[in-house]
Amino acid sequence: MAELHERYFDPISLLSEDAMVPCEFQHAVRHLGRVLEPTSTSEDLRKDTRAELPLWLAKSLTERGITRMDAPAVYGEWMQRQVDAGANTVSLKQTPYFYTVGMQCAATMGDSSVAGFLRKAFAERSAKLLTGSLKAPDGAALAAVTSKLNEEEKTLYEAGRQGAAAQEQWWAAGGHTALLLNSNAANKAGVCGVKRRRTTTEAAGDKENMV
Amino acid sequence: MAELTRRATTLIKEMIAADGKLPPYNEEVVRQALQQTQSYAQIIQDLIQAAQAEQEKRQRQQQQGDGSTDEADAGNATTAEDAGAIIVYHETILKLKRILLNYMRMRADCLIRVRWQQRMLRAEVAENTSPAESEFFKEYDKALNEYMGTGENGIGMDLTLDLTPPKDANVRVMVLRDHGSITFSHSASVPLVKGSVHNLKCSEAEHLVRLGVLQVLDPNC
């Protein structure tokens, strides 16, 4: 598996690492009992203690063989069966960074079944998501589509919508005649959202000028 | 153990929630995070010293002649037991460092954007900055001005004028509020009366658009 490149200055990647992962301690650890469980009577942590650790800590401890990491429940058998039955009906709203966290867990655990499951889920969901986004529904229809998406998918969905809108505007402005006459407008429409709204009026203006 | 960094993480969430604007500098949480790192560093040092002391003690016992393999194994186990706690605290320090650096960087990016788009630090933004950030803005402003200026290292061009490339050199604008008379490069003094429409050079109009005096009717630039 390709090395997952950690983006140090990416706030999203930083937040995604706060996801909790079930771990089991392979060694007894001294002085940590109270940190893990403030009500604990013992200063030390016994071997085989099970605990939920944030991913950033679990990764480091597991790499050093101090804990053993299990896949979080959302990647478990129950979820895999749900996805087998139909990936599009599953709501990932509760797991905003489903794929990022899953990839990191799979890489740390060296478990290819989780990776395969993720790929299957993504392939099925993204196909539906992108064909849906091209239709560009509004209001209630839009809410129905996005209600089951997590943060990662919403970003992808939004990108698809913007791409579709830009293409529509391109055709409205006269397809590639417009592109030849005025490459700037098409470029701008693709680059930033604020400009796109303006190009609608621009396109209307162009038509008036031609008349 | 997620509690360890929960407070510090609110800094990042704050910045994301602000959506490009600059929220007030959260000095309290930053100070707490720094205190946290210091206390963890102290704990790590204590743990290492305790472990070393114990190891020396055991070595001395071994040298006295009754050292067996069993005890050597026990020694290894103890180091693993100690190492766990040290790693947890060390990783927490690294995580806190990353959160704080991300916070600083997101804020600095915000200030840089302000410099390019609004040219100056307006009072409502300025009151949200920390002293170090005001200093950063001043220095950045100076560096950019020097680069764009006509001095020895300057290129003599205002780069903040066209943030998006213009299609046309001229732009049609409507005056939103009276702004007295202004002399433009192509004409004598023009009275900017509310409601009147003008055809201006983009470079001359952009500044007034940002001040909110003019509204662009036919967007070219």
Tab-separated table of C-alpha atoms in Angstrom:
chain	number	residue	atom	x	y	z
A	1	MET	CA	0.000	0.000	0.000
A	2	ALA	CA	1.243	3.449	-0.871
A	3	GLU	CA	2.615	5.457	2.001
A	4	LEU	CA	-0.074	7.759	3.291
A	5	HIS	CA	1.279	11.238	3.092
A	6	GLU	CA	0.441	13.145	6.219
A	7	ARG	CA	-0.286	16.778	5.542
A	8	TYR	CA	1.053	18.553	8.586
A	9	PHE	CA	-0.579	21.892	7.895
A	10	ASP	CA	-3.963	20.588	6.912
A	11	PRO	CA	-6.598	21.328	9.577
A	12	ILE	CA	-8.931	18.668	8.160
A	13	SER	CA	-6.275	15.989	8.418
A	14	LEU	CA	-5.563	17.210	11.944
A	15	LEU	CA	-9.205	16.948	13.003
A	16	SER	CA	-9.681	13.572	11.345
A	17	GLU	CA	-6.968	12.101	13.577
A	18	ASP	CA	-9.111	12.735	16.636
A	19	ALA	CA	-11.311	9.793	15.703
A	20	MET	CA	-11.411	7.206	18.480
A	21	VAL	CA	-10.034	3.728	17.844
A	22	PRO	CA	-10.424	0.695	20.120
A	23	CYS	CA	-7.050	-0.588	21.324
A	24	GLU	CA	-5.769	-3.288	23.596
A	25	PHE	CA	-2.600	-2.778	25.624
A	26	GLN	CA	-0.033	-5.511	24.985
A	27	HIS	CA	2.076	-4.479	27.968
A	28	ALA	CA	1.297	-3.174	31.370
A	29	VAL	CA	1.993	0.543	31.422
A	30	ARG	CA	2.931	2.306	34.597
A	31	HIS	CA	1.740	5.783	35.615
A	32	LEU	CA	-1.048	5.846	33.038
A	33	GLY	CA	-4.030	4.466	34.976
A	34	ARG	CA	-5.303	7.847	36.100
A	35	VAL	CA	-4.741	9.512	32.739
A	36	LEU	CA	-6.886	6.977	30.964
A	37	GLU	CA	-9.568	6.698	33.585
A	38	PRO	CA	-9.624	9.480	36.211
A	39	THR	CA	-11.706	7.331	38.597
A	40	SER	CA	-9.310	4.395	38.405
A	41	THR	CA	-7.982	3.135	41.734
A	42	SER	CA	-4.671	1.994	40.319
A	43	GLU	CA	-1.784	4.197	39.186
A	44	ASP	CA	-0.806	1.666	36.595
A	45	LEU	CA	-2.493	0.206	33.559
A	46	ARG	CA	-2.767	-3.558	33.453
A	47	LYS	CA	-1.904	-5.693	30.455
A	48	ASP	CA	-4.902	-6.474	28.205
A	49	THR	CA	-6.712	-3.290	29.215
A	50	ARG	CA	-9.058	-2.242	26.449
A	51	ALA	CA	-9.465	1.447	25.745
A	52	GLU	CA	-10.597	3.886	23.102
A	53	LEU	CA	-7.640	5.990	22.009
A	54	PRO	CA	-7.536	8.853	19.535
A	55	LEU	CA	-6.052	7.773	16.206
A	56	TRP	CA	-2.918	9.932	16.490
A	57	LEU	CA	-1.984	8.205	19.734
A	58	ALA	CA	-3.114	4.721	18.717
A	59	LYS	CA	-1.000	4.858	15.533
A	60	SER	CA	2.182	5.645	17.415
A	61	LEU	CA	1.586	3.128	20.212
A	62	THR	CA	0.665	0.351	17.797
A	63	GLU	CA	3.721	0.950	15.627
A	64	ARG	CA	5.830	0.427	18.743
A	65	GLY	CA	3.979	-2.737	19.690
A	66	ILE	CA	2.613	-1.346	22.945
A	67	THR	CA	-1.013	-1.624	21.881
A	68	ARG	CA	-2.903	-3.665	19.350
A	69	MET	CA	-5.360	-1.739	17.265
A	70	ASP	CA	-8.791	-2.957	16.210
A	71	ALA	CA	-10.834	-1.444	13.439
A	72	PRO	CA	-13.476	0.944	14.800
A	73	ALA	CA	-17.028	-0.394	14.755
A	74	VAL	CA	-17.924	1.593	11.638
A	75	TYR	CA	-15.548	-0.629	9.652
A	76	GLY	CA	-16.773	-3.788	11.349
A	77	GLU	CA	-18.742	-6.757	10.109
A	78	TRP	CA	-22.128	-5.163	10.670
A	79	MET	CA	-21.201	-2.175	8.517
A	80	GLN	CA	-19.653	-4.411	5.869
A	81	ARG	CA	-22.935	-6.294	5.587
A	82	GLN	CA	-24.829	-3.013	5.284
A	83	VAL	CA	-22.537	-1.920	2.453
A	84	ASP	CA	-22.901	-5.280	0.726
A	85	ALA	CA	-26.660	-4.822	0.810
A	86	GLY	CA	-26.380	-1.396	-0.816
A	87	ALA	CA	-23.701	1.190	-0.108
A	88	ASN	CA	-25.955	4.082	-1.046
A	89	THR	CA	-28.487	3.443	1.683
A	90	VAL	CA	-25.886	3.738	4.457
A	91	SER	CA	-25.611	7.097	6.169
A	92	LEU	CA	-22.053	8.175	6.902
A	93	LYS	CA	-23.099	11.400	8.566
A	94	GLN	CA	-21.782	10.313	11.942
A	95	THR	CA	-18.301	9.646	10.555
A	96	PRO	CA	-17.183	12.871	8.852
A	97	TYR	CA	-13.794	11.442	7.819
A	98	PHE	CA	-14.832	7.867	7.083
A	99	TYR	CA	-12.310	7.211	4.303
A	100	THR	CA	-9.318	9.111	5.699
A	101	VAL	CA	-9.591	7.441	9.098
A	102	GLY	CA	-10.283	4.049	7.535
A	103	MET	CA	-7.220	4.241	5.294
A	104	GLN	CA	-5.000	5.150	8.221
A	105	CYS	CA	-6.363	2.336	10.369
A	106	ALA	CA	-5.916	-0.148	7.536
A	107	ALA	CA	-2.330	1.007	6.993
A	108	THR	CA	-1.444	0.737	10.685
A	109	MET	CA	-3.109	-2.629	11.176
A	110	GLY	CA	-1.832	-4.004	7.878
A	111	ASP	CA	-5.347	-5.231	7.238
A	112	SER	CA	-6.245	-5.331	3.568
A	113	SER	CA	-9.861	-6.371	4.155
A	114	VAL	CA	-10.720	-2.932	5.561
A	115	ALA	CA	-9.044	-1.275	2.582
A	116	GLY	CA	-11.004	-3.444	0.171
A	117	PHE	CA	-14.224	-2.672	1.990
A	118	LEU	CA	-13.497	1.056	1.821
A	119	ARG	CA	-12.813	0.876	-1.886
A	120	LYS	CA	-16.034	-1.003	-2.520
A	121	ALA	CA	-18.062	1.471	-0.473
A	122	PHE	CA	-16.455	4.454	-2.167
A	123	ALA	CA	-16.803	3.096	-5.703
A	124	GLU	CA	-20.500	2.445	-5.284
A	125	ARG	CA	-21.267	5.668	-3.428
A	126	SER	CA	-19.206	8.003	-5.584
A	127	ALA	CA	-20.779	6.738	-8.821
A	128	LYS	CA	-24.236	7.561	-7.478
A	129	LEU	CA	-23.018	10.808	-5.994
A	130	LEU	CA	-21.468	12.168	-9.173
A	131	THR	CA	-24.350	11.254	-11.465
A	132	GLY	CA	-26.616	12.836	-8.867
A	133	SER	CA	-24.564	15.986	-8.672
A	134	LEU	CA	-24.687	16.580	-12.401
A	135	LYS	CA	-28.456	16.903	-12.247
A	136	ALA	CA	-27.883	19.738	-9.775
A	137	PRO	CA	-31.090	19.542	-7.761
A	138	ASP	CA	-32.011	22.385	-5.430
A	139	GLY	CA	-33.743	22.785	-2.102
A	140	ALA	CA	-35.426	19.667	-0.762
A	141	ALA	CA	-34.015	17.390	-3.463
A	142	LEU	CA	-30.506	18.620	-2.662
A	143	ALA	CA	-31.021	18.040	1.048
A	144	ALA	CA	-32.203	14.490	0.336
A	145	VAL	CA	-29.029	13.732	-1.596
A	146	THR	CA	-26.596	15.296	0.895
A	147	SER	CA	-28.323	13.958	4.017
A	148	LYS	CA	-26.373	10.688	3.879
A	149	LEU	CA	-23.000	12.115	2.871
A	150	ASN	CA	-20.089	12.796	5.187
A	151	GLU	CA	-17.701	15.753	4.978
A	152	GLU	CA	-15.377	14.135	2.456
A	153	GLU	CA	-18.223	13.215	0.140
A	154	LYS	CA	-19.808	16.634	0.455
A	155	THR	CA	-16.592	18.232	-0.819
A	156	LEU	CA	-16.579	15.855	-3.783
A	157	TYR	CA	-20.268	16.473	-4.414
A	158	GLU	CA	-19.813	20.234	-4.347
A	159	ALA	CA	-16.909	19.966	-6.809
A	160	GLY	CA	-19.099	17.925	-9.138
A	161	ARG	CA	-21.900	20.479	-8.945
A	162	GLN	CA	-19.573	23.364	-9.662
A	163	GLY	CA	-18.066	21.534	-12.605
A	164	ALA	CA	-21.506	20.798	-14.024
A	165	ALA	CA	-22.612	24.412	-13.547
A	166	ALA	CA	-19.465	25.703	-15.248
A	167	GLN	CA	-20.033	23.409	-18.199
A	168	GLU	CA	-23.632	24.502	-18.547
A	169	GLN	CA	-22.564	28.113	-18.593
A	170	TRP	CA	-19.993	27.316	-21.212
A	171	TRP	CA	-22.673	25.897	-23.503
A	172	ALA	CA	-24.987	28.803	-22.719
A	173	ALA	CA	-22.259	31.209	-23.776
A	174	GLY	CA	-22.041	29.494	-27.156
A	175	GLY	CA	-19.883	26.435	-26.614
A	176	HIS	CA	-16.463	26.556	-28.084
A	177	THR	CA	-17.103	29.615	-30.249
A	178	ALA	CA	-17.294	31.480	-26.988
A	179	LEU	CA	-14.154	29.755	-25.850
A	180	LEU	CA	-12.243	30.878	-28.941
A	181	LEU	CA	-13.534	34.418	-28.736
A	182	ASN	CA	-13.014	34.793	-25.057
A	183	SER	CA	-10.866	32.228	-23.328
A	184	ASN	CA	-10.704	34.365	-20.212
A	185	ALA	CA	-14.345	34.021	-19.268
A	186	ALA	CA	-14.293	30.235	-19.455
A	187	ASN	CA	-11.127	30.091	-17.398
A	188	LYS	CA	-12.573	32.316	-14.760
A	189	ALA	CA	-15.801	30.357	-14.587
A	190	GLY	CA	-13.791	27.254	-13.829
A	191	VAL	CA	-11.570	28.829	-11.245
A	192	CYS	CA	-13.642	30.628	-8.679
A	193	GLY	CA	-17.193	30.548	-7.493
A	194	VAL	CA	-17.777	34.270	-7.133
A	195	LYS	CA	-16.909	34.920	-10.731
A	196	ARG	CA	-19.261	32.272	-11.979
A	197	ARG	CA	-22.329	34.143	-10.912
A	198	ARG	CA	-21.131	37.142	-12.810
A	199	THR	CA	-20.537	35.211	-16.009
A	200	THR	CA	-24.265	34.517	-16.229
A	201	THR	CA	-24.925	38.221	-16.651
A	202	GLU	CA	-21.893	38.385	-18.890
A	203	ALA	CA	-23.305	35.700	-21.144
A	204	ALA	CA	-26.604	37.570	-21.327
A	205	GLY	CA	-24.689	40.748	-22.128
A	206	ASP	CA	-22.795	39.030	-24.916
A	207	LYS	CA	-26.038	37.927	-26.529
A	208	GLU	CA	-27.418	41.451	-26.399
A	209	ASN	CA	-24.299	42.781	-28.014
A	210	MET	CA	-24.585	40.289	-30.828
A	211	VAL	CA	-28.173	41.330	-31.513
B	1	MET	CA	-7.195	10.149	26.435
B	2	ALA	CA	-8.817	12.359	23.937
B	3	GLU	CA	-9.228	14.813	26.789
B	4	LEU	CA	-5.530	15.601	26.538
B	5	THR	CA	-5.914	17.772	23.440
B	6	ARG	CA	-9.614	18.574	23.428
B	7	ARG	CA	-9.255	22.180	24.586
B	8	ALA	CA	-6.470	22.924	22.132
B	9	THR	CA	-8.473	21.456	19.262
B	10	THR	CA	-11.175	24.068	19.832
B	11	LEU	CA	-8.674	26.581	18.418
B	12	ILE	CA	-8.766	24.865	15.032
B	13	LYS	CA	-12.542	24.469	15.139
B	14	GLU	CA	-12.853	28.163	15.910
B	15	MET	CA	-10.835	29.045	12.821
B	16	ILE	CA	-12.859	26.732	10.584
B	17	ALA	CA	-16.146	28.078	11.957
B	18	ALA	CA	-15.008	31.656	11.248
B	19	ASP	CA	-14.923	30.745	7.537
B	20	GLY	CA	-12.096	32.971	6.324
B	21	LYS	CA	-12.617	35.785	8.804
B	22	LEU	CA	-10.301	36.398	11.721
B	23	PRO	CA	-11.783	35.452	15.098
B	24	PRO	CA	-10.316	37.013	18.273
B	25	TYR	CA	-6.928	35.626	19.294
B	26	ASN	CA	-7.653	32.981	21.907
B	27	GLU	CA	-4.800	33.707	24.257
B	28	GLU	CA	-6.169	31.691	27.152
B	29	VAL	CA	-6.363	28.391	25.304
B	30	VAL	CA	-2.946	28.937	23.702
B	31	ARG	CA	-1.408	29.637	27.102
B	32	GLN	CA	-3.060	26.564	28.567
B	33	ALA	CA	-1.735	24.403	25.750
B	34	LEU	CA	1.770	25.731	26.338
B	35	GLN	CA	1.496	25.061	30.069
B	36	GLN	CA	0.272	21.577	29.262
B	37	THR	CA	3.339	20.874	27.102
B	38	GLN	CA	5.633	22.146	29.835
B	39	SER	CA	4.078	19.978	32.500
B	40	TYR	CA	4.198	16.940	30.205
B	41	ALA	CA	7.855	17.606	29.435
B	42	GLN	CA	8.492	17.664	33.181
B	43	ILE	CA	6.620	14.381	33.646
B	44	ILE	CA	8.671	12.764	30.872
B	45	GLN	CA	11.902	13.874	32.512
B	46	ASP	CA	10.786	12.530	35.862
B	47	LEU	CA	9.812	9.216	34.326
B	48	ILE	CA	13.141	8.870	32.536
B	49	GLN	CA	15.089	9.696	35.687
B	50	ALA	CA	13.081	7.215	37.728
B	51	ALA	CA	13.623	4.514	35.104
B	52	GLN	CA	17.349	5.206	34.928
B	53	ALA	CA	17.698	5.105	38.700
B	54	GLU	CA	15.944	1.786	38.800
B	55	GLN	CA	18.084	0.359	36.035
B	56	GLU	CA	21.288	1.393	37.790
B	57	LYS	CA	20.051	-0.173	40.969
B	58	ARG	CA	19.378	-3.435	39.164
B	59	GLN	CA	22.767	-3.390	37.444
B	60	ARG	CA	24.458	-2.999	40.788
B	61	GLN	CA	22.551	-5.972	42.110
B	62	GLN	CA	23.626	-8.018	39.081
B	63	GLN	CA	27.261	-7.065	39.554
B	64	GLN	CA	27.062	-8.319	43.089
B	65	GLY	CA	26.916	-11.755	41.567
B	66	ASP	CA	23.386	-13.045	41.861
B	67	GLY	CA	22.250	-11.710	38.445
B	68	SER	CA	20.270	-14.303	36.537
B	69	THR	CA	18.501	-14.223	33.141
B	70	ASP	CA	15.143	-13.952	34.864
B	71	GLU	CA	16.024	-10.600	36.289
B	72	ALA	CA	17.368	-9.324	32.978
B	73	ASP	CA	13.987	-10.150	31.409
B	74	ALA	CA	12.227	-8.377	34.217
B	75	GLY	CA	14.418	-5.381	33.491
B	76	ASN	CA	13.271	-5.272	29.855
B	77	ALA	CA	9.650	-5.541	30.869
B	78	THR	CA	10.011	-2.588	33.196
B	79	THR	CA	11.445	-0.424	30.432
B	80	ALA	CA	8.504	-1.304	28.180
B	81	GLU	CA	6.153	-0.442	31.011
B	82	ASP	CA	7.817	2.919	31.472
B	83	ALA	CA	8.142	3.569	27.756
B	84	GLY	CA	4.366	3.447	27.282
B	85	ALA	CA	3.739	6.453	29.469
B	86	ILE	CA	6.639	8.384	27.970
B	87	ILE	CA	5.372	7.779	24.436
B	88	VAL	CA	1.865	8.885	25.352
B	89	TYR	CA	3.112	12.155	26.809
B	90	HIS	CA	5.577	12.715	23.990
B	91	GLU	CA	2.961	12.142	21.289
B	92	THR	CA	0.621	14.494	23.126
B	93	ILE	CA	3.266	17.204	23.116
B	94	LEU	CA	3.830	16.705	19.378
B	95	LYS	CA	0.099	16.839	18.762
B	96	LEU	CA	-0.272	20.043	20.776
B	97	LYS	CA	2.615	21.537	18.848
B	98	ARG	CA	0.957	20.662	15.563
B	99	ILE	CA	-2.344	22.175	16.691
B	100	LEU	CA	-0.689	25.411	17.790
B	101	LEU	CA	1.378	25.698	14.602
B	102	ASN	CA	-1.724	25.081	12.507
B	103	TYR	CA	-3.562	27.756	14.477
B	104	MET	CA	-0.770	30.310	13.939
B	105	ARG	CA	-0.531	29.467	10.269
B	106	MET	CA	-4.272	29.715	9.630
B	107	ARG	CA	-4.288	33.127	11.288
B	108	ALA	CA	-1.228	34.305	9.372
B	109	ASP	CA	-2.831	33.196	6.090
B	110	CYS	CA	-5.885	35.183	7.076
B	111	LEU	CA	-3.811	38.334	7.646
B	112	ILE	CA	-1.982	37.881	4.339
B	113	ARG	CA	-5.335	37.660	2.561
B	114	VAL	CA	-6.422	40.873	4.276
B	115	ARG	CA	-3.276	42.623	3.028
B	116	TRP	CA	-3.909	41.602	-0.578
B	117	GLN	CA	-7.628	42.262	-0.646
B	118	GLN	CA	-8.113	45.251	1.625
B	119	ARG	CA	-4.585	46.690	1.689
B	120	MET	CA	-4.768	47.746	5.299
B	121	LEU	CA	-5.698	46.328	8.662
B	122	ARG	CA	-9.097	47.728	9.458
B	123	ALA	CA	-9.944	48.403	13.092
B	124	GLU	CA	-12.436	45.541	13.410
B	125	VAL	CA	-9.808	43.072	12.199
B	126	ALA	CA	-6.948	44.690	14.086
B	127	GLU	CA	-8.629	44.321	17.459
B	128	ASN	CA	-8.723	40.539	16.965
B	129	THR	CA	-4.980	40.168	16.453
B	130	SER	CA	-2.367	39.412	19.068
B	131	PRO	CA	0.611	41.801	19.411
B	132	ALA	CA	2.823	39.335	17.548
B	133	GLU	CA	0.309	39.135	14.727
B	134	SER	CA	0.098	42.926	14.365
B	135	GLU	CA	3.870	42.920	14.152
B	136	PHE	CA	3.707	40.195	11.481
B	137	PHE	CA	1.209	42.214	9.473
B	138	LYS	CA	3.402	45.301	9.685
B	139	GLU	CA	6.471	43.397	8.526
B	140	TYR	CA	4.566	41.650	5.722
B	141	ASP	CA	3.136	44.970	4.631
B	142	LYS	CA	6.616	46.466	4.604
B	143	ALA	CA	8.095	43.587	2.624
B	144	LEU	CA	5.321	43.658	0.037
B	145	ASN	CA	5.470	47.432	-0.319
B	146	GLU	CA	9.216	47.270	-0.780
B	147	TYR	CA	8.832	44.631	-3.479
B	148	MET	CA	6.124	46.554	-5.323
B	149	GLY	CA	7.746	49.954	-4.790
B	150	THR	CA	10.192	51.872	-6.959
B	151	GLY	CA	13.188	51.401	-4.671
B	152	GLU	CA	16.335	49.395	-5.310
B	153	ASN	CA	14.666	45.982	-5.114
B	154	GLY	CA	11.215	47.111	-6.203
B	155	ILE	CA	9.427	46.206	-9.413
B	156	GLY	CA	7.433	49.459	-9.476
B	157	MET	CA	4.046	47.831	-9.965
B	158	ASP	CA	1.017	47.415	-7.712
B	159	LEU	CA	0.329	43.686	-7.731
B	160	THR	CA	-2.763	43.934	-5.551
B	161	LEU	CA	-4.675	45.807	-8.260
B	162	ASP	CA	-5.952	42.956	-10.401
B	163	LEU	CA	-6.561	39.952	-8.231
B	164	THR	CA	-8.379	38.392	-11.175
B	165	PRO	CA	-7.112	39.128	-14.698
B	166	PRO	CA	-9.227	41.786	-16.462
B	167	LYS	CA	-10.965	41.121	-19.772
B	168	ASP	CA	-11.160	44.739	-20.737
B	169	ALA	CA	-9.219	47.824	-19.692
B	170	ASN	CA	-12.445	49.730	-18.996
B	171	VAL	CA	-15.368	49.033	-16.754
B	172	ARG	CA	-18.844	50.525	-16.408
B	173	VAL	CA	-19.609	51.546	-12.851
B	174	MET	CA	-22.441	53.155	-10.973
B	175	VAL	CA	-21.821	55.520	-8.082
B	176	LEU	CA	-23.397	54.281	-4.858
B	177	ARG	CA	-22.696	57.316	-2.708
B	178	ASP	CA	-21.441	60.845	-3.297
B	179	HIS	CA	-17.678	61.020	-3.198
B	180	GLY	CA	-16.829	64.541	-4.382
B	181	SER	CA	-14.917	65.102	-7.607
B	182	ILE	CA	-11.991	62.995	-8.730
B	183	THR	CA	-9.572	63.632	-11.570
B	184	PHE	CA	-9.015	60.524	-13.661
B	185	SER	CA	-6.188	59.965	-16.106
B	186	HIS	CA	-8.414	60.305	-19.191
B	187	SER	CA	-10.489	63.319	-18.243
B	188	ALA	CA	-10.786	66.450	-16.220
B	189	SER	CA	-12.318	66.238	-12.770
B	190	VAL	CA	-15.441	64.075	-12.687
B	191	PRO	CA	-18.089	64.603	-10.018
B	192	LEU	CA	-19.078	61.272	-8.494
B	193	VAL	CA	-22.757	61.861	-7.793
B	194	LYS	CA	-24.923	59.062	-6.414
B	195	GLY	CA	-26.678	57.160	-9.191
B	196	SER	CA	-24.539	58.385	-12.094
B	197	VAL	CA	-22.857	55.882	-14.429
B	198	HIS	CA	-19.256	56.168	-15.606
B	199	ASN	CA	-16.868	54.344	-17.840
B	200	LEU	CA	-13.554	54.096	-16.015
B	201	LYS	CA	-10.253	52.346	-16.305
B	202	CYS	CA	-10.259	49.166	-14.242
B	203	SER	CA	-7.150	50.153	-12.328
B	204	GLU	CA	-8.709	53.445	-11.283
B	205	ALA	CA	-12.110	51.986	-10.468
B	206	GLU	CA	-10.998	48.997	-8.421
B	207	HIS	CA	-9.839	51.033	-5.454
B	208	LEU	CA	-13.146	52.911	-5.283
B	209	VAL	CA	-15.114	49.683	-5.676
B	210	ARG	CA	-13.387	48.283	-2.629
B	211	LEU	CA	-14.221	51.411	-0.675
B	212	GLY	CA	-17.860	50.813	-1.589
B	213	VAL	CA	-18.231	54.062	-3.552
B	214	LEU	CA	-18.762	52.390	-6.920
B	215	GLN	CA	-20.661	49.338	-8.049
B	216	VAL	CA	-19.537	47.405	-11.092
B	217	LEU	CA	-22.333	47.145	-13.673
B	218	ASP	CA	-20.591	45.221	-16.396
B	219	PRO	CA	-18.055	42.985	-14.702
B	220	ASN	CA	-14.778	42.867	-16.557
B	221	CYS	CA	-12.276	43.116	-13.818
